[in-house]
């Protein structure tokens, strides 16, 4: 995907994270990106439009927010 390619391109600059590279409702895409990206991914902490309440995976050390690889 474009987001994975961009994460790979940005990796040489050692960013702390890539901020919200996908649509907030694309939770499956965020999971795939966090698994494959060489840098951390900051996902949307606002609840996706189709779900009430806080996003269940938006927490410290959640998907893609752990130690740098």
PDB file of N, CA and C in Angstrom:
ATOM      1  N   UNK A   1       0.835  -1.187   0.000  1.00  0.00           N
ATOM      2  CA  UNK A   1       0.000   0.000   0.000  1.00  0.00           C
ATOM      3  C   UNK A   1       0.876   1.245   0.000  1.00  0.00           C
ATOM      4  N   UNK A   2       0.279   2.348  -0.308  1.00  0.00           N
ATOM      5  CA  UNK A   2       0.994   3.622  -0.318  1.00  0.00           C
ATOM      6  C   UNK A   2       1.545   3.948   1.066  1.00  0.00           C
ATOM      7  N   UNK A   3       0.767   3.712   2.101  1.00  0.00           N
ATOM      8  CA  UNK A   3       1.216   4.032   3.460  1.00  0.00           C
ATOM      9  C   UNK A   3       2.451   3.207   3.846  1.00  0.00           C
ATOM     10  N   UNK A   4       2.500   1.949   3.458  1.00  0.00           N
ATOM     11  CA  UNK A   4       3.671   1.108   3.755  1.00  0.00           C
ATOM     12  C   UNK A   4       4.888   1.622   3.000  1.00  0.00           C
ATOM     13  N   UNK A   5       4.708   1.961   1.728  1.00  0.00           N
ATOM     14  CA  UNK A   5       5.835   2.512   0.950  1.00  0.00           C
ATOM     15  C   UNK A   5       6.336   3.820   1.550  1.00  0.00           C
ATOM     16  N   UNK A   6       5.419   4.680   1.946  1.00  0.00           N
ATOM     17  CA  UNK A   6       5.823   5.959   2.543  1.00  0.00           C
ATOM     18  C   UNK A   6       6.551   5.736   3.864  1.00  0.00           C
ATOM     19  N   UNK A   7       6.076   4.815   4.674  1.00  0.00           N
ATOM     20  CA  UNK A   7       6.752   4.515   5.945  1.00  0.00           C
ATOM     21  C   UNK A   7       8.168   4.026   5.679  1.00  0.00           C
ATOM     22  N   UNK A   8       8.334   3.198   4.660  1.00  0.00           N
ATOM     23  CA  UNK A   8       9.673   2.708   4.301  1.00  0.00           C
ATOM     24  C   UNK A   8      10.564   3.850   3.819  1.00  0.00           C
ATOM     25  N   UNK A   9       9.993   4.770   3.055  1.00  0.00           N
ATOM     26  CA  UNK A   9      10.767   5.905   2.560  1.00  0.00           C
ATOM     27  C   UNK A   9      11.167   6.853   3.689  1.00  0.00           C
ATOM     28  N   UNK A  10      10.289   7.071   4.638  1.00  0.00           N
ATOM     29  CA  UNK A  10      10.575   7.974   5.753  1.00  0.00           C
ATOM     30  C   UNK A  10      11.530   7.365   6.773  1.00  0.00           C
ATOM     31  N   UNK A  11      11.660   6.049   6.795  1.00  0.00           N
ATOM     32  CA  UNK A  11      12.445   5.356   7.831  1.00  0.00           C
ATOM     33  C   UNK A  11      13.876   5.865   7.932  1.00  0.00           C
ATOM     34  N   UNK A  12      14.500   6.217   6.814  1.00  0.00           N
ATOM     35  CA  UNK A  12      15.888   6.676   6.856  1.00  0.00           C
ATOM     36  C   UNK A  12      16.045   7.970   7.657  1.00  0.00           C
ATOM     37  N   UNK A  13      14.973   8.735   7.816  1.00  0.00           N
ATOM     38  CA  UNK A  13      15.014   9.979   8.588  1.00  0.00           C
ATOM     39  C   UNK A  13      14.721   9.762  10.074  1.00  0.00           C
ATOM     40  N   UNK A  14      14.418   8.527  10.426  1.00  0.00           N
ATOM     41  CA  UNK A  14      14.162   8.110  11.805  1.00  0.00           C
ATOM     42  C   UNK A  14      13.101   8.952  12.525  1.00  0.00           C
ATOM     43  N   UNK A  15      11.925   9.087  11.909  1.00  0.00           N
ATOM     44  CA  UNK A  15      10.869   9.845  12.597  1.00  0.00           C
ATOM     45  C   UNK A  15      10.398   9.085  13.832  1.00  0.00           C
ATOM     46  N   UNK A  16       9.881   9.817  14.782  1.00  0.00           N
ATOM     47  CA  UNK A  16       9.364   9.178  15.993  1.00  0.00           C
ATOM     48  C   UNK A  16       8.146   8.321  15.656  1.00  0.00           C
ATOM     49  N   UNK A  17       7.297   8.796  14.749  1.00  0.00           N
ATOM     50  CA  UNK A  17       6.151   8.030  14.278  1.00  0.00           C
ATOM     51  C   UNK A  17       5.628   8.641  12.985  1.00  0.00           C
ATOM     52  N   UNK A  18       4.739   7.923  12.331  1.00  0.00           N
ATOM     53  CA  UNK A  18       4.012   8.416  11.165  1.00  0.00           C
ATOM     54  C   UNK A  18       2.593   8.699  11.652  1.00  0.00           C
ATOM     55  N   UNK A  19       2.176   9.934  11.552  1.00  0.00           N
ATOM     56  CA  UNK A  19       0.909  10.389  12.138  1.00  0.00           C
ATOM     57  C   UNK A  19      -0.284  10.119  11.229  1.00  0.00           C
ATOM     58  N   UNK A  20      -1.223   9.325  11.697  1.00  0.00           N
ATOM     59  CA  UNK A  20      -2.505   9.044  11.055  1.00  0.00           C
ATOM     60  C   UNK A  20      -2.434   8.945   9.523  1.00  0.00           C
ATOM     61  N   UNK A  21      -1.723   7.945   8.997  1.00  0.00           N
ATOM     62  CA  UNK A  21      -1.571   7.833   7.551  1.00  0.00           C
ATOM     63  C   UNK A  21      -2.781   7.256   6.820  1.00  0.00           C
ATOM     64  N   UNK A  22      -3.753   6.745   7.550  1.00  0.00           N
ATOM     65  CA  UNK A  22      -4.930   6.123   6.932  1.00  0.00           C
ATOM     66  C   UNK A  22      -6.211   6.780   7.427  1.00  0.00           C
ATOM     67  N   UNK A  23      -7.311   6.455   6.778  1.00  0.00           N
ATOM     68  CA  UNK A  23      -8.621   6.936   7.212  1.00  0.00           C
ATOM     69  C   UNK A  23      -8.892   6.420   8.629  1.00  0.00           C
ATOM     70  N   UNK A  24      -9.491   7.231   9.497  1.00  0.00           N
ATOM     71  CA  UNK A  24      -9.723   6.802  10.883  1.00  0.00           C
ATOM     72  C   UNK A  24     -10.546   5.518  11.032  1.00  0.00           C
ATOM     73  N   UNK A  25     -11.391   5.221  10.073  1.00  0.00           N
ATOM     74  CA  UNK A  25     -12.222   4.017  10.163  1.00  0.00           C
ATOM     75  C   UNK A  25     -11.523   2.753   9.673  1.00  0.00           C
ATOM     76  N   UNK A  26     -10.336   2.862   9.118  1.00  0.00           N
ATOM     77  CA  UNK A  26      -9.637   1.709   8.530  1.00  0.00           C
ATOM     78  C   UNK A  26      -8.806   0.980   9.592  1.00  0.00           C
ATOM     79  N   UNK A  27      -9.477   0.368  10.544  1.00  0.00           N
ATOM     80  CA  UNK A  27      -8.774  -0.307  11.642  1.00  0.00           C
ATOM     81  C   UNK A  27      -7.963  -1.499  11.148  1.00  0.00           C
ATOM     82  N   UNK A  28      -8.478  -2.241  10.187  1.00  0.00           N
ATOM     83  CA  UNK A  28      -7.728  -3.377   9.635  1.00  0.00           C
ATOM     84  C   UNK A  28      -6.481  -2.880   8.915  1.00  0.00           C
ATOM     85  N   UNK A  29      -6.599  -1.770   8.206  1.00  0.00           N
ATOM     86  CA  UNK A  29      -5.442  -1.188   7.532  1.00  0.00           C
ATOM     87  C   UNK A  29      -4.381  -0.739   8.517  1.00  0.00           C
ATOM     88  N   UNK A  30      -4.797  -0.147   9.635  1.00  0.00           N
ATOM     89  CA  UNK A  30      -3.834   0.253  10.672  1.00  0.00           C
ATOM     90  C   UNK A  30      -3.119  -0.966  11.252  1.00  0.00           C
ATOM     91  N   UNK A  31      -3.836  -2.045  11.440  1.00  0.00           N
ATOM     92  CA  UNK A  31      -3.214  -3.266  11.971  1.00  0.00           C
ATOM     93  C   UNK A  31      -2.171  -3.802  10.990  1.00  0.00           C
ATOM     94  N   UNK A  32      -2.513  -3.857   9.701  1.00  0.00           N
ATOM     95  CA  UNK A  32      -1.551  -4.326   8.683  1.00  0.00           C
ATOM     96  C   UNK A  32      -0.339  -3.401   8.608  1.00  0.00           C
ATOM     97  N   UNK A  33      -0.587  -2.102   8.623  1.00  0.00           N
ATOM     98  CA  UNK A  33       0.498  -1.132   8.529  1.00  0.00           C
ATOM     99  C   UNK A  33       1.423  -1.228   9.738  1.00  0.00           C
ATOM    100  N   UNK A  34       0.870  -1.341  10.925  1.00  0.00           N
ATOM    101  CA  UNK A  34       1.689  -1.447  12.136  1.00  0.00           C
ATOM    102  C   UNK A  34       2.567  -2.697  12.120  1.00  0.00           C
ATOM    103  N   UNK A  35       2.077  -3.769  11.526  1.00  0.00           N
ATOM    104  CA  UNK A  35       2.862  -5.007  11.434  1.00  0.00           C
ATOM    105  C   UNK A  35       4.017  -4.882  10.435  1.00  0.00           C
ATOM    106  N   UNK A  36       3.820  -4.112   9.364  1.00  0.00           N
ATOM    107  CA  UNK A  36       4.780  -4.088   8.256  1.00  0.00           C
ATOM    108  C   UNK A  36       5.677  -2.855   8.204  1.00  0.00           C
ATOM    109  N   UNK A  37       5.297  -1.789   8.852  1.00  0.00           N
ATOM    110  CA  UNK A  37       6.059  -0.545   8.747  1.00  0.00           C
ATOM    111  C   UNK A  37       7.322  -0.609   9.598  1.00  0.00           C
ATOM    112  N   UNK A  38       8.418  -0.033   9.110  1.00  0.00           N
ATOM    113  CA  UNK A  38       9.670  -0.022   9.870  1.00  0.00           C
ATOM    114  C   UNK A  38       9.705   1.073  10.942  1.00  0.00           C
ATOM    115  N   UNK A  39       8.669   1.909  11.013  1.00  0.00           N
ATOM    116  CA  UNK A  39       8.575   2.953  12.027  1.00  0.00           C
ATOM    117  C   UNK A  39       7.235   2.826  12.733  1.00  0.00           C
ATOM    118  N   UNK A  40       7.113   3.479  13.879  1.00  0.00           N
ATOM    119  CA  UNK A  40       5.856   3.429  14.629  1.00  0.00           C
ATOM    120  C   UNK A  40       4.761   4.189  13.894  1.00  0.00           C
ATOM    121  N   UNK A  41       3.532   3.757  14.102  1.00  0.00           N
ATOM    122  CA  UNK A  41       2.376   4.360  13.455  1.00  0.00           C
ATOM    123  C   UNK A  41       1.471   4.945  14.530  1.00  0.00           C
ATOM    124  N   UNK A  42       1.137   6.218  14.390  1.00  0.00           N
ATOM    125  CA  UNK A  42       0.183   6.864  15.294  1.00  0.00           C
ATOM    126  C   UNK A  42      -1.177   6.829  14.618  1.00  0.00           C
ATOM    127  N   UNK A  43      -2.077   6.053  15.189  1.00  0.00           N
ATOM    128  CA  UNK A  43      -3.412   5.927  14.632  1.00  0.00           C
ATOM    129  C   UNK A  43      -4.358   6.937  15.235  1.00  0.00           C
ATOM    130  N   UNK A  44      -5.576   6.951  14.759  1.00  0.00           N
ATOM    131  CA  UNK A  44      -6.557   7.922  15.251  1.00  0.00           C
ATOM    132  C   UNK A  44      -6.997   7.583  16.672  1.00  0.00           C
ATOM    133  N   UNK A  45      -6.927   8.545  17.554  1.00  0.00           N
ATOM    134  CA  UNK A  45      -7.400   8.326  18.923  1.00  0.00           C
ATOM    135  C   UNK A  45      -8.847   8.760  19.084  1.00  0.00           C
ATOM    136  N   UNK A  46      -9.381   9.429  18.095  1.00  0.00           N
ATOM    137  CA  UNK A  46     -10.807   9.735  18.097  1.00  0.00           C
ATOM    138  C   UNK A  46     -11.544   8.480  17.670  1.00  0.00           C
ATOM    139  N   UNK A  47     -12.707   8.266  18.218  1.00  0.00           N
ATOM    140  CA  UNK A  47     -13.481   7.078  17.870  1.00  0.00           C
ATOM    141  C   UNK A  47     -13.869   7.128  16.403  1.00  0.00           C
ATOM    142  N   UNK A  48     -13.713   6.026  15.686  1.00  0.00           N
ATOM    143  CA  UNK A  48     -14.209   5.984  14.306  1.00  0.00           C
ATOM    144  C   UNK A  48     -15.693   6.318  14.274  1.00  0.00           C
ATOM    145  N   UNK A  49     -16.140   6.853  13.196  1.00  0.00           N
ATOM    146  CA  UNK A  49     -17.515   7.343  13.096  1.00  0.00           C
ATOM    147  C   UNK A  49     -18.575   6.281  13.355  1.00  0.00           C
ATOM    148  N   UNK A  50     -18.280   5.043  13.055  1.00  0.00           N
ATOM    149  CA  UNK A  50     -19.319   4.014  13.187  1.00  0.00           C
ATOM    150  C   UNK A  50     -19.360   3.383  14.574  1.00  0.00           C
ATOM    151  N   UNK A  51     -18.470   3.787  15.473  1.00  0.00           N
ATOM    152  CA  UNK A  51     -18.427   3.199  16.813  1.00  0.00           C
ATOM    153  C   UNK A  51     -18.559   4.279  17.874  1.00  0.00           C
ATOM    154  N   UNK A  52     -19.448   4.099  18.816  1.00  0.00           N
ATOM    155  CA  UNK A  52     -19.531   5.071  19.908  1.00  0.00           C
ATOM    156  C   UNK A  52     -18.410   4.831  20.929  1.00  0.00           C
ATOM    157  N   UNK A  53     -18.028   5.860  21.643  1.00  0.00           N
ATOM    158  CA  UNK A  53     -17.034   5.721  22.708  1.00  0.00           C
ATOM    159  C   UNK A  53     -15.616   5.765  22.191  1.00  0.00           C
ATOM    160  N   UNK A  54     -14.644   5.585  23.089  1.00  0.00           N
ATOM    161  CA  UNK A  54     -13.236   5.663  22.690  1.00  0.00           C
ATOM    162  C   UNK A  54     -12.813   4.479  21.833  1.00  0.00           C
ATOM    163  N   UNK A  55     -11.812   4.706  21.021  1.00  0.00           N
ATOM    164  CA  UNK A  55     -11.267   3.635  20.197  1.00  0.00           C
ATOM    165  C   UNK A  55     -10.585   2.629  21.119  1.00  0.00           C
ATOM    166  N   UNK A  56     -10.969   1.355  21.093  1.00  0.00           N
ATOM    167  CA  UNK A  56     -10.444   0.380  22.053  1.00  0.00           C
ATOM    168  C   UNK A  56      -8.943   0.152  21.949  1.00  0.00           C
ATOM    169  N   UNK A  57      -8.327   0.367  20.794  1.00  0.00           N
ATOM    170  CA  UNK A  57      -6.906   0.091  20.662  1.00  0.00           C
ATOM    171  C   UNK A  57      -6.044   1.333  20.817  1.00  0.00           C
ATOM    172  N   UNK A  58      -6.643   2.472  21.148  1.00  0.00           N
ATOM    173  CA  UNK A  58      -5.886   3.705  21.322  1.00  0.00           C
ATOM    174  C   UNK A  58      -5.415   3.803  22.771  1.00  0.00           C
ATOM    175  N   UNK A  59      -4.222   3.296  23.010  1.00  0.00           N
ATOM    176  CA  UNK A  59      -3.677   3.284  24.360  1.00  0.00           C
ATOM    177  C   UNK A  59      -2.150   3.235  24.247  1.00  0.00           C
ATOM    178  N   UNK A  60      -1.431   3.658  25.262  1.00  0.00           N
ATOM    179  CA  UNK A  60       0.032   3.582  25.192  1.00  0.00           C
ATOM    180  C   UNK A  60       0.490   2.153  24.917  1.00  0.00           C
ATOM    181  N   UNK A  61       1.496   2.023  24.072  1.00  0.00           N
ATOM    182  CA  UNK A  61       2.077   0.734  23.694  1.00  0.00           C
ATOM    183  C   UNK A  61       1.066  -0.161  22.975  1.00  0.00           C
ATOM    184  N   UNK A  62       0.069   0.446  22.352  1.00  0.00           N
ATOM    185  CA  UNK A  62      -0.886  -0.309  21.540  1.00  0.00           C
ATOM    186  C   UNK A  62      -0.243  -0.697  20.219  1.00  0.00           C
ATOM    187  N   UNK A  63      -1.019  -1.177  19.268  1.00  0.00           N
ATOM    188  CA  UNK A  63      -0.446  -1.614  17.997  1.00  0.00           C
ATOM    189  C   UNK A  63       0.394  -0.517  17.352  1.00  0.00           C
ATOM    190  N   UNK A  64       1.628  -0.846  17.046  1.00  0.00           N
ATOM    191  CA  UNK A  64       2.514   0.072  16.361  1.00  0.00           C
ATOM    192  C   UNK A  64       3.124   1.152  17.223  1.00  0.00           C
ATOM    193  N   UNK A  65       2.840   1.178  18.508  1.00  0.00           N
ATOM    194  CA  UNK A  65       3.331   2.239  19.362  1.00  0.00           C
ATOM    195  C   UNK A  65       4.401   1.767  20.334  1.00  0.00           C
ATOM    196  N   UNK A  66       4.896   0.581  20.159  1.00  0.00           N
ATOM    197  CA  UNK A  66       5.907   0.037  21.050  1.00  0.00           C
ATOM    198  C   UNK A  66       7.299   0.569  20.741  1.00  0.00           C
ATOM    199  N   UNK A  67       8.322  -0.066  21.257  1.00  0.00           N
ATOM    200  CA  UNK A  67       9.699   0.384  21.034  1.00  0.00           C
ATOM    201  C   UNK A  67      10.050   0.398  19.558  1.00  0.00           C
ATOM    202  N   UNK A  68      10.928   1.284  19.196  1.00  0.00           N
ATOM    203  CA  UNK A  68      11.386   1.372  17.814  1.00  0.00           C
ATOM    204  C   UNK A  68      12.093   0.078  17.428  1.00  0.00           C
ATOM    205  N   UNK A  69      11.890  -0.382  16.224  1.00  0.00           N
ATOM    206  CA  UNK A  69      12.520  -1.629  15.756  1.00  0.00           C
ATOM    207  C   UNK A  69      13.925  -1.380  15.339  1.00  0.00           C
TER     208      UNK A  69
END
